[in-house]
Amino acid sequence: MDTTHGHGHGHGHGHAPERRRLRLPAVLRPHSHDAADSIDDALAASADGIRALKISLVVLGATALAQLVVVWLSGSAALLADTIHNFSDALTAVPLWIAFVLGRRATTRRYTYGYGRAEDLAGVFVVAMIALSAVVAGVESVRRLLDPQPVLNVGAVLAAGLLGFVGNEVVAVYRIRVGRRIGSAALVADGLHARTDGFTSLGVVAAAVGVLLGFPLADPIVGLLITVAILVVLRGAATDIYRRLMDAVDPHLVDTAEASIRSVPGVLGVEELRLRWTGHRVRAEVGVLVDPHLDVIAAHDIATATQHRLLHDVPKLVAATVHVSPLDQDRDHHAELAHHPTALGSGGLG
């Protein structure tokens, strides 16, 4: 029997016969007895992300413009590398902003899961911008190393480096805090990007001090070190975005979900458990085993209790589909699907 359950504590049920299998899928909204409240929570998360991007765009844009003026006055390769990185970091806010706006759109018959993946695609753009800034900064630093140029207005370069550090650290703290709170890997990656920019700005300060001490090559050398730092950030950000695109989740999240399911009265075993991120939200597909002598209503109640428990226990979970199977040693209730091995494969517990 196939039963679809839409949660909101005033719910309706539809039942249709099916041989050999009791299937009770349901898509629920989180942490609320009113489905509208959870939708508001999801929209609020996107709104928080957009607000973080707006503020960081203004702060980093102003910081980079101020540094660009000093680059023009001084000719510092280290400061130019840092300024390029700051501009790229500011610009990454634009595709993320668009992604958060898209993610708030309602599902359609073509995009039945909504537009949350736009956020992960924006993360790819963030990684590409980090890579581009590494290339530009590295090329310019090598050019200055092979053809040294005098650094003018060293005091202004030093001040610009300190400004870059402060601006980037403010943005990094804000982006990372909001990104972790709403579960956005792309926003956290962008925050880590800004934090590394802050430390590379301190490298500009070190380059300025080196020039003041009579070592002019300190400027392009620090520019190269900044390039290496950018590459380190690139590796970490690329890994995070790759995992998100490949539906990877923290194994501890799977442990939490499995423990939650097993704690539900009436659940005799966990047959299947899959979790995936869609933007900054988590969805679950669950298979549970129950007493084969239960009637449809009792099995449905267990499915509902499982969904409800998951939505309270698993962070960022917004939807759960629960499939109920009878625990029966004498009969294979999935025999009809034997020639569809992918339909029977378990997931998430290996």
Tab-separated table of N, CA, C and O in Angstrom, residues 31-147:
chain	number	residue	atom	x	y	z
A	31	HIS	N	10.783	21.087	12.681
A	31	HIS	CA	10.731	21.720	13.985
A	31	HIS	C	9.522	22.598	14.213
A	31	HIS	O	9.624	23.679	14.754
A	32	SER	N	8.404	22.165	13.771
A	32	SER	CA	7.230	23.003	13.923
A	32	SER	C	5.980	22.164	13.839
A	32	SER	O	5.945	21.146	13.168
A	33	HIS	N	4.935	22.611	14.514
A	33	HIS	CA	3.637	21.973	14.369
A	33	HIS	C	2.826	22.671	13.284
A	33	HIS	O	1.674	22.359	13.068
A	34	ASP	N	3.435	23.632	12.620
A	34	ASP	CA	2.776	24.346	11.523
A	34	ASP	C	3.747	24.385	10.356
A	34	ASP	O	4.838	24.936	10.467
A	35	ALA	N	3.377	23.775	9.229
A	35	ALA	CA	4.281	23.721	8.081
A	35	ALA	C	4.685	25.107	7.623
A	35	ALA	O	5.800	25.318	7.141
A	36	ALA	N	3.803	26.096	7.757
A	36	ALA	CA	4.131	27.448	7.316
A	36	ALA	C	5.291	28.019	8.116
A	36	ALA	O	6.111	28.772	7.603
A	37	ASP	N	5.392	27.645	9.409
A	37	ASP	CA	6.488	28.154	10.231
A	37	ASP	C	7.831	27.674	9.707
A	37	ASP	O	8.806	28.427	9.669
A	38	SER	N	7.921	26.408	9.293
A	38	SER	CA	9.192	25.884	8.816
A	38	SER	C	9.568	26.485	7.478
A	38	SER	O	10.748	26.678	7.178
A	39	ILE	N	8.580	26.776	6.640
A	39	ILE	CA	8.874	27.457	5.385
A	39	ILE	C	9.445	28.835	5.675
A	39	ILE	O	10.416	29.278	5.054
A	40	ASP	N	8.870	29.515	6.661
A	40	ASP	CA	9.395	30.818	7.055
A	40	ASP	C	10.830	30.703	7.554
A	40	ASP	O	11.668	31.567	7.296
A	41	ASP	N	11.141	29.611	8.296
A	41	ASP	CA	12.502	29.411	8.783
A	41	ASP	C	13.486	29.267	7.622
A	41	ASP	O	14.589	29.810	7.639
A	42	ALA	N	13.093	28.502	6.603
A	42	ALA	CA	13.957	28.305	5.442
A	42	ALA	C	14.185	29.624	4.711
A	42	ALA	O	15.302	29.943	4.281
A	43	LEU	N	13.114	30.413	4.558
A	43	LEU	CA	13.250	31.715	3.901
A	43	LEU	C	14.103	32.652	4.735
A	43	LEU	O	14.887	33.444	4.195
A	44	ALA	N	13.971	32.573	6.062
A	44	ALA	CA	14.779	33.425	6.935
A	44	ALA	C	16.259	33.093	6.801
A	44	ALA	O	17.114	33.982	6.833
A	45	ALA	N	16.572	31.782	6.638
A	45	ALA	CA	17.966	31.382	6.458
A	45	ALA	C	18.537	31.994	5.191
A	45	ALA	O	19.659	32.503	5.173
A	46	SER	N	17.763	31.964	4.103
A	46	SER	CA	18.212	32.570	2.855
A	46	SER	C	18.356	34.084	3.005
A	46	SER	O	19.290	34.685	2.486
A	47	ALA	N	17.419	34.693	3.726
A	47	ALA	CA	17.489	36.142	3.944
A	47	ALA	C	18.731	36.506	4.742
A	47	ALA	O	19.394	37.517	4.461
A	48	ASP	N	19.084	35.691	5.730
A	48	ASP	CA	20.300	35.935	6.512
A	48	ASP	C	21.534	35.838	5.624
A	48	ASP	O	22.479	36.622	5.750
A	49	GLY	N	21.539	34.851	4.722
A	49	GLY	CA	22.665	34.708	3.808
A	49	GLY	C	22.795	35.907	2.890
A	49	GLY	O	23.891	36.412	2.644
A	50	ILE	N	21.668	36.386	2.365
A	50	ILE	CA	21.683	37.553	1.477
A	50	ILE	C	22.177	38.786	2.231
A	50	ILE	O	22.974	39.573	1.703
A	51	ARG	N	21.726	38.952	3.475
A	51	ARG	CA	22.167	40.104	4.269
A	51	ARG	C	23.683	40.049	4.500
A	51	ARG	O	24.383	41.070	4.399
A	52	ALA	N	24.204	38.859	4.805
A	52	ALA	CA	25.644	38.705	5.013
A	52	ALA	C	26.415	39.073	3.749
A	52	ALA	O	27.475	39.708	3.818
A	53	LEU	N	25.892	38.680	2.591
A	53	LEU	CA	26.561	38.977	1.330
A	53	LEU	C	26.534	40.468	1.014
A	53	LEU	O	27.522	41.033	0.538
A	54	LYS	N	25.415	41.119	1.282
A	54	LYS	CA	25.319	42.556	1.037
A	54	LYS	C	26.348	43.319	1.871
A	54	LYS	O	27.084	44.180	1.365
A	55	ILE	N	26.389	43.002	3.151
A	55	ILE	CA	27.305	43.716	4.049
A	55	ILE	C	28.755	43.454	3.669
A	55	ILE	O	29.579	44.374	3.601
A	56	SER	N	29.088	42.181	3.390
A	56	SER	CA	30.472	41.859	3.049
A	56	SER	C	30.873	42.472	1.716
A	56	SER	O	32.034	42.871	1.524
A	57	LEU	N	29.931	42.567	0.776
A	57	LEU	CA	30.225	43.187	-0.516
A	57	LEU	C	30.617	44.654	-0.329
A	57	LEU	O	31.593	45.131	-0.919
A	58	VAL	N	29.881	45.356	0.502
A	58	VAL	CA	30.180	46.771	0.746
A	58	VAL	C	31.523	46.924	1.454
A	58	VAL	O	32.367	47.732	1.047
A	59	VAL	N	31.755	46.130	2.504
A	59	VAL	CA	32.990	46.251	3.286
A	59	VAL	C	34.211	45.911	2.449
A	59	VAL	O	35.196	46.660	2.409
A	60	LEU	N	34.175	44.775	1.747
A	60	LEU	CA	35.341	44.369	0.958
A	60	LEU	C	35.527	45.264	-0.261
A	60	LEU	O	36.668	45.534	-0.669
A	61	GLY	N	34.430	45.719	-0.858
A	61	GLY	CA	34.556	46.626	-1.998
A	61	GLY	C	35.239	47.919	-1.606
A	61	GLY	O	36.141	48.403	-2.307
A	62	ALA	N	34.846	48.488	-0.461
A	62	ALA	CA	35.468	49.728	0.016
A	62	ALA	C	36.932	49.499	0.364
A	62	ALA	O	37.798	50.336	0.055
A	63	THR	N	37.224	48.351	0.986
A	63	THR	CA	38.612	48.031	1.340
A	63	THR	C	39.484	47.908	0.098
A	63	THR	O	40.591	48.466	0.027
A	64	ALA	N	39.004	47.175	-0.900
A	64	ALA	CA	39.779	46.966	-2.124
A	64	ALA	C	39.986	48.276	-2.884
A	64	ALA	O	41.071	48.521	-3.435
A	65	LEU	N	38.991	49.138	-2.934
A	65	LEU	CA	39.136	50.426	-3.621
A	65	LEU	C	40.187	51.291	-2.943
A	65	LEU	O	41.010	51.931	-3.615
A	66	ALA	N	40.164	51.301	-1.617
A	66	ALA	CA	41.175	52.081	-0.888
A	66	ALA	C	42.571	51.534	-1.151
A	66	ALA	O	43.528	52.299	-1.353
A	67	GLN	N	42.701	50.210	-1.185
A	67	GLN	CA	44.000	49.606	-1.460
A	67	GLN	C	44.455	49.890	-2.889
A	67	GLN	O	45.654	50.083	-3.137
A	68	LEU	N	43.513	49.909	-3.830
A	68	LEU	CA	43.860	50.149	-5.226
A	68	LEU	C	44.483	51.534	-5.402
A	68	LEU	O	45.432	51.706	-6.189
A	69	VAL	N	43.980	52.499	-4.674
A	69	VAL	CA	44.560	53.841	-4.728
A	69	VAL	C	46.017	53.807	-4.270
A	69	VAL	O	46.905	54.407	-4.894
A	70	VAL	N	46.284	53.073	-3.184
A	70	VAL	CA	47.647	52.980	-2.663
A	70	VAL	C	48.545	52.214	-3.635
A	70	VAL	O	49.730	52.541	-3.801
A	71	VAL	N	48.011	51.186	-4.292
A	71	VAL	CA	48.794	50.462	-5.307
A	71	VAL	C	49.235	51.416	-6.407
A	71	VAL	O	50.391	51.395	-6.855
A	72	TRP	N	48.316	52.258	-6.863
A	72	TRP	CA	48.632	53.217	-7.923
A	72	TRP	C	49.698	54.206	-7.475
A	72	TRP	O	50.575	54.596	-8.254
A	73	LEU	N	49.700	54.576	-6.198
A	73	LEU	CA	50.669	55.531	-5.675
A	73	LEU	C	52.020	54.895	-5.368
A	73	LEU	O	53.055	55.561	-5.443
A	74	SER	N	52.008	53.595	-5.042
A	74	SER	CA	53.232	52.959	-4.537
A	74	SER	C	53.878	51.981	-5.515
A	74	SER	O	55.100	51.803	-5.498
A	75	GLY	N	53.095	51.317	-6.340
A	75	GLY	CA	53.640	50.287	-7.225
A	75	GLY	C	53.989	49.000	-6.505
A	75	GLY	O	54.794	48.209	-7.003
A	76	SER	N	53.395	48.732	-5.337
A	76	SER	CA	53.710	47.540	-4.555
A	76	SER	C	53.079	46.299	-5.163
A	76	SER	O	51.852	46.211	-5.317
A	77	ALA	N	53.919	45.280	-5.481
A	77	ALA	CA	53.411	44.024	-6.035
A	77	ALA	C	52.646	43.236	-4.984
A	77	ALA	O	51.626	42.605	-5.275
A	78	ALA	N	53.150	43.257	-3.748
A	78	ALA	CA	52.471	42.528	-2.679
A	78	ALA	C	51.079	43.099	-2.436
A	78	ALA	O	50.098	42.366	-2.298
A	79	LEU	N	50.984	44.434	-2.411
A	79	LEU	CA	49.690	45.062	-2.187
A	79	LEU	C	48.776	44.841	-3.387
A	79	LEU	O	47.561	44.657	-3.226
A	80	LEU	N	49.333	44.821	-4.591
A	80	LEU	CA	48.517	44.554	-5.775
A	80	LEU	C	47.922	43.153	-5.701
A	80	LEU	O	46.732	42.949	-5.991
A	81	ALA	N	48.740	42.171	-5.299
A	81	ALA	CA	48.243	40.802	-5.167
A	81	ALA	C	47.110	40.740	-4.150
A	81	ALA	O	46.080	40.087	-4.369
A	82	ASP	N	47.300	41.431	-3.039
A	82	ASP	CA	46.272	41.431	-2.002
A	82	ASP	C	45.007	42.146	-2.477
A	82	ASP	O	43.882	41.708	-2.195
A	83	THR	N	45.179	43.238	-3.208
A	83	THR	CA	44.027	43.984	-3.709
A	83	THR	C	43.226	43.169	-4.713
A	83	THR	O	41.987	43.154	-4.687
A	84	ILE	N	43.931	42.473	-5.614
A	84	ILE	CA	43.253	41.605	-6.589
A	84	ILE	C	42.431	40.554	-5.863
A	84	ILE	O	41.266	40.289	-6.208
A	85	HIS	N	43.022	39.976	-4.831
A	85	HIS	CA	42.316	38.943	-4.076
A	85	HIS	C	41.083	39.528	-3.381
A	85	HIS	O	40.022	38.900	-3.341
A	86	ASN	N	41.217	40.731	-2.846
A	86	ASN	CA	40.077	41.359	-2.173
A	86	ASN	C	38.947	41.682	-3.150
A	86	ASN	O	37.762	41.517	-2.832
A	87	PHE	N	39.309	42.142	-4.346
A	87	PHE	CA	38.287	42.416	-5.359
A	87	PHE	C	37.567	41.119	-5.761
A	87	PHE	O	36.333	41.089	-5.894
A	88	SER	N	38.332	40.042	-5.946
A	88	SER	CA	37.710	38.774	-6.336
A	88	SER	C	36.804	38.262	-5.225
A	88	SER	O	35.725	37.706	-5.487
A	89	ASP	N	37.244	38.456	-3.983
A	89	ASP	CA	36.426	38.008	-2.859
A	89	ASP	C	35.131	38.803	-2.781
A	89	ASP	O	34.062	38.255	-2.500
A	90	ALA	N	35.208	40.111	-3.036
A	90	ALA	CA	34.002	40.934	-3.024
A	90	ALA	C	33.046	40.504	-4.141
A	90	ALA	O	31.833	40.399	-3.934
A	91	LEU	N	33.594	40.207	-5.314
A	91	LEU	CA	32.756	39.857	-6.459
A	91	LEU	C	32.075	38.500	-6.300
A	91	LEU	O	31.013	38.263	-6.881
A	92	THR	N	32.682	37.603	-5.495
A	92	THR	CA	32.040	36.304	-5.306
A	92	THR	C	30.710	36.442	-4.576
A	92	THR	O	29.888	35.512	-4.594
A	93	ALA	N	30.484	37.579	-3.930
A	93	ALA	CA	29.200	37.781	-3.255
A	93	ALA	C	28.046	37.849	-4.254
A	93	ALA	O	26.908	37.508	-3.920
A	94	VAL	N	28.339	38.279	-5.477
A	94	VAL	CA	27.270	38.476	-6.460
A	94	VAL	C	26.607	37.154	-6.859
A	94	VAL	O	25.369	37.028	-6.763
A	95	PRO	N	27.363	36.136	-7.328
A	95	PRO	CA	26.687	34.873	-7.677
A	95	PRO	C	26.056	34.192	-6.474
A	95	PRO	O	25.012	33.537	-6.603
A	96	LEU	N	26.661	34.326	-5.298
A	96	LEU	CA	26.053	33.743	-4.108
A	96	LEU	C	24.731	34.426	-3.787
A	96	LEU	O	23.750	33.783	-3.396
A	97	TRP	N	24.712	35.721	-3.956
A	97	TRP	CA	23.488	36.494	-3.743
A	97	TRP	C	22.384	35.996	-4.680
A	97	TRP	O	21.254	35.729	-4.259
A	98	ILE	N	22.735	35.852	-5.964
A	98	ILE	CA	21.766	35.346	-6.935
A	98	ILE	C	21.288	33.950	-6.548
A	98	ILE	O	20.094	33.625	-6.640
A	99	ALA	N	22.222	33.103	-6.083
A	99	ALA	CA	21.869	31.735	-5.706
A	99	ALA	C	20.900	31.707	-4.530
A	99	ALA	O	19.945	30.915	-4.513
A	100	PHE	N	21.133	32.548	-3.534
A	100	PHE	CA	20.228	32.587	-2.387
A	100	PHE	C	18.833	33.048	-2.808
A	100	PHE	O	17.822	32.552	-2.302
A	101	VAL	N	18.780	34.015	-3.721
A	101	VAL	CA	17.479	34.485	-4.212
A	101	VAL	C	16.768	33.363	-4.974
A	101	VAL	O	15.574	33.112	-4.778
A	102	LEU	N	17.507	32.660	-5.849
A	102	LEU	CA	16.916	31.544	-6.592
A	102	LEU	C	16.423	30.452	-5.652
A	102	LEU	O	15.372	29.837	-5.879
A	103	GLY	N	17.203	30.193	-4.601
A	103	GLY	CA	16.854	29.131	-3.670
A	103	GLY	C	15.538	29.350	-2.953
A	103	GLY	O	14.953	28.410	-2.408
A	104	ARG	N	15.045	30.592	-2.959
A	104	ARG	CA	13.785	30.899	-2.287
A	104	ARG	C	12.577	30.684	-3.200
A	104	ARG	O	11.430	30.786	-2.748
A	105	ARG	N	12.834	30.378	-4.473
A	105	ARG	CA	11.721	30.177	-5.404
A	105	ARG	C	11.014	28.853	-5.119
A	105	ARG	O	11.612	27.884	-4.661
A	106	ALA	N	9.734	28.817	-5.401
A	106	ALA	CA	8.939	27.613	-5.168
A	106	ALA	C	9.313	26.514	-6.159
A	106	ALA	O	9.836	26.778	-7.248
A	107	THR	N	9.049	25.274	-5.775
A	107	THR	CA	9.310	24.145	-6.674
A	107	THR	C	8.364	24.216	-7.875
A	107	THR	O	7.291	24.828	-7.821
A	108	THR	N	8.787	23.594	-8.962
A	108	THR	CA	7.965	23.527	-10.178
A	108	THR	C	7.892	22.076	-10.638
A	108	THR	O	8.535	21.189	-10.075
A	109	ARG	N	7.149	21.819	-11.681
A	109	ARG	CA	7.051	20.460	-12.208
A	109	ARG	C	8.357	20.039	-12.894
A	109	ARG	O	8.593	18.853	-13.092
A	110	ARG	N	9.197	20.985	-13.254
A	110	ARG	CA	10.510	20.648	-13.806
A	110	ARG	C	11.549	20.537	-12.687
A	110	ARG	O	12.353	19.608	-12.658
A	111	TYR	N	11.558	21.506	-11.780
A	111	TYR	CA	12.498	21.500	-10.663
A	111	TYR	C	11.727	21.106	-9.400
A	111	TYR	O	11.372	21.946	-8.572
A	112	THR	N	11.494	19.804	-9.268
A	112	THR	CA	10.627	19.321	-8.199
A	112	THR	C	11.282	19.399	-6.825
A	112	THR	O	10.594	19.301	-5.805
A	113	TYR	N	12.602	19.537	-6.775
A	113	TYR	CA	13.305	19.718	-5.513
A	113	TYR	C	13.625	21.190	-5.247
A	113	TYR	O	14.303	21.511	-4.280
A	114	GLY	N	13.170	22.076	-6.112
A	114	GLY	CA	13.458	23.487	-5.931
A	114	GLY	C	14.786	23.880	-6.568
A	114	GLY	O	15.342	23.164	-7.408
A	115	TYR	N	15.316	25.024	-6.129
A	115	TYR	CA	16.512	25.603	-6.758
A	115	TYR	C	17.687	25.699	-5.789
A	115	TYR	O	18.606	26.507	-5.976
A	116	GLY	N	17.690	24.875	-4.748
A	116	GLY	CA	18.751	24.941	-3.748
A	116	GLY	C	20.132	24.669	-4.312
A	116	GLY	O	21.136	25.186	-3.803
A	117	ARG	N	20.223	23.861	-5.379
A	117	ARG	CA	21.530	23.530	-5.955
A	117	ARG	C	22.223	24.760	-6.554
A	117	ARG	O	23.435	24.731	-6.780
A	118	ALA	N	21.479	25.818	-6.816
A	118	ALA	CA	22.109	27.034	-7.346
A	118	ALA	C	23.195	27.527	-6.402
A	118	ALA	O	24.223	28.074	-6.834
A	119	GLU	N	22.989	27.316	-5.117
A	119	GLU	CA	23.977	27.741	-4.128
A	119	GLU	C	25.287	26.970	-4.288
A	119	GLU	O	26.374	27.534	-4.195
A	120	ASP	N	25.175	25.670	-4.552
A	120	ASP	CA	26.377	24.857	-4.748
A	120	ASP	C	27.088	25.234	-6.052
A	120	ASP	O	28.322	25.223	-6.130
A	121	LEU	N	26.314	25.560	-7.092
A	121	LEU	CA	26.921	26.006	-8.347
A	121	LEU	C	27.637	27.341	-8.149
A	121	LEU	O	28.696	27.583	-8.731
A	122	ALA	N	27.074	28.210	-7.314
A	122	ALA	CA	27.746	29.470	-7.009
A	122	ALA	C	29.059	29.196	-6.287
A	122	ALA	O	30.036	29.929	-6.463
A	123	GLY	N	29.087	28.141	-5.486
A	123	GLY	CA	30.334	27.758	-4.822
A	123	GLY	C	31.421	27.401	-5.823
A	123	GLY	O	32.610	27.675	-5.592
A	124	VAL	N	31.027	26.805	-6.950
A	124	VAL	CA	32.003	26.510	-8.015
A	124	VAL	C	32.594	27.814	-8.546
A	124	VAL	O	33.802	27.909	-8.803
A	125	PHE	N	31.744	28.826	-8.708
A	125	PHE	CA	32.232	30.129	-9.166
A	125	PHE	C	33.201	30.727	-8.150
A	125	PHE	O	34.220	31.327	-8.523
A	126	VAL	N	32.906	30.579	-6.868
A	126	VAL	CA	33.813	31.068	-5.826
A	126	VAL	C	35.187	30.423	-5.978
A	126	VAL	O	36.226	31.099	-5.939
A	127	VAL	N	35.196	29.107	-6.172
A	127	VAL	CA	36.466	28.386	-6.336
A	127	VAL	C	37.205	28.890	-7.577
A	127	VAL	O	38.429	29.078	-7.555
A	128	ALA	N	36.475	29.114	-8.663
A	128	ALA	CA	37.098	29.610	-9.896
A	128	ALA	C	37.714	30.996	-9.682
A	128	ALA	O	38.812	31.284	-10.179
A	129	MET	N	37.040	31.854	-8.933
A	129	MET	CA	37.568	33.187	-8.664
A	129	MET	C	38.814	33.129	-7.792
A	129	MET	O	39.761	33.907	-7.970
A	130	ILE	N	38.834	32.214	-6.832
A	130	ILE	CA	40.030	32.047	-6.002
A	130	ILE	C	41.204	31.606	-6.877
A	130	ILE	O	42.324	32.105	-6.753
A	131	ALA	N	40.945	30.659	-7.786
A	131	ALA	CA	41.996	30.175	-8.677
A	131	ALA	C	42.507	31.303	-9.576
A	131	ALA	O	43.725	31.455	-9.788
A	132	LEU	N	41.585	32.114	-10.112
A	132	LEU	CA	41.982	33.218	-10.984
A	132	LEU	C	42.827	34.237	-10.227
A	132	LEU	O	43.840	34.731	-10.748
A	133	SER	N	42.443	34.535	-8.992
A	133	SER	CA	43.215	35.510	-8.217
A	133	SER	C	44.614	34.983	-7.920
A	133	SER	O	45.585	35.744	-7.890
A	134	ALA	N	44.754	33.659	-7.726
A	134	ALA	CA	46.072	33.071	-7.499
A	134	ALA	C	46.955	33.230	-8.731
A	134	ALA	O	48.142	33.568	-8.634
A	135	VAL	N	46.368	32.999	-9.907
A	135	VAL	CA	47.132	33.126	-11.152
A	135	VAL	C	47.599	34.560	-11.366
A	135	VAL	O	48.784	34.818	-11.637
A	136	VAL	N	46.685	35.519	-11.221
A	136	VAL	CA	47.030	36.927	-11.455
A	136	VAL	C	48.075	37.402	-10.456
A	136	VAL	O	49.066	38.052	-10.828
A	137	ALA	N	47.881	37.078	-9.176
A	137	ALA	CA	48.823	37.508	-8.145
A	137	ALA	C	50.194	36.876	-8.378
A	137	ALA	O	51.237	37.537	-8.234
A	138	GLY	N	50.212	35.583	-8.746
A	138	GLY	CA	51.485	34.905	-8.965
A	138	GLY	C	52.244	35.469	-10.158
A	138	GLY	O	53.455	35.712	-10.084
A	139	VAL	N	51.548	35.700	-11.267
A	139	VAL	CA	52.193	36.242	-12.472
A	139	VAL	C	52.774	37.626	-12.192
A	139	VAL	O	53.915	37.924	-12.556
A	140	GLU	N	52.009	38.472	-11.533
A	140	GLU	CA	52.475	39.823	-11.258
A	140	GLU	C	53.669	39.809	-10.303
A	140	GLU	O	54.625	40.576	-10.473
A	141	SER	N	53.666	38.930	-9.311
A	141	SER	CA	54.783	38.853	-8.364
A	141	SER	C	56.050	38.366	-9.049
A	141	SER	O	57.149	38.877	-8.792
A	142	VAL	N	55.924	37.365	-9.932
A	142	VAL	CA	57.093	36.868	-10.671
A	142	VAL	C	57.642	37.972	-11.570
A	142	VAL	O	58.860	38.165	-11.679
A	143	ARG	N	56.751	38.710	-12.222
A	143	ARG	CA	57.192	39.805	-13.093
A	143	ARG	C	57.978	40.846	-12.303
A	143	ARG	O	59.032	41.320	-12.755
A	144	ARG	N	57.487	41.190	-11.115
A	144	ARG	CA	58.182	42.177	-10.289
A	144	ARG	C	59.495	41.623	-9.729
A	144	ARG	O	60.430	42.370	-9.470
A	145	LEU	N	59.547	40.298	-9.531
A	145	LEU	CA	60.779	39.690	-9.031
A	145	LEU	C	61.855	39.706	-10.105
A	145	LEU	O	63.052	39.945	-9.833
A	146	LEU	N	61.445	39.452	-11.370
A	146	LEU	CA	62.403	39.452	-12.481
A	146	LEU	C	62.770	40.865	-12.924
A	146	LEU	O	63.864	41.101	-13.435
A	147	ASP	N	61.860	41.784	-12.754
A	147	ASP	CA	62.093	43.178	-13.142
A	147	ASP	C	61.709	44.080	-11.973
A	147	ASP	O	60.634	44.686	-11.961
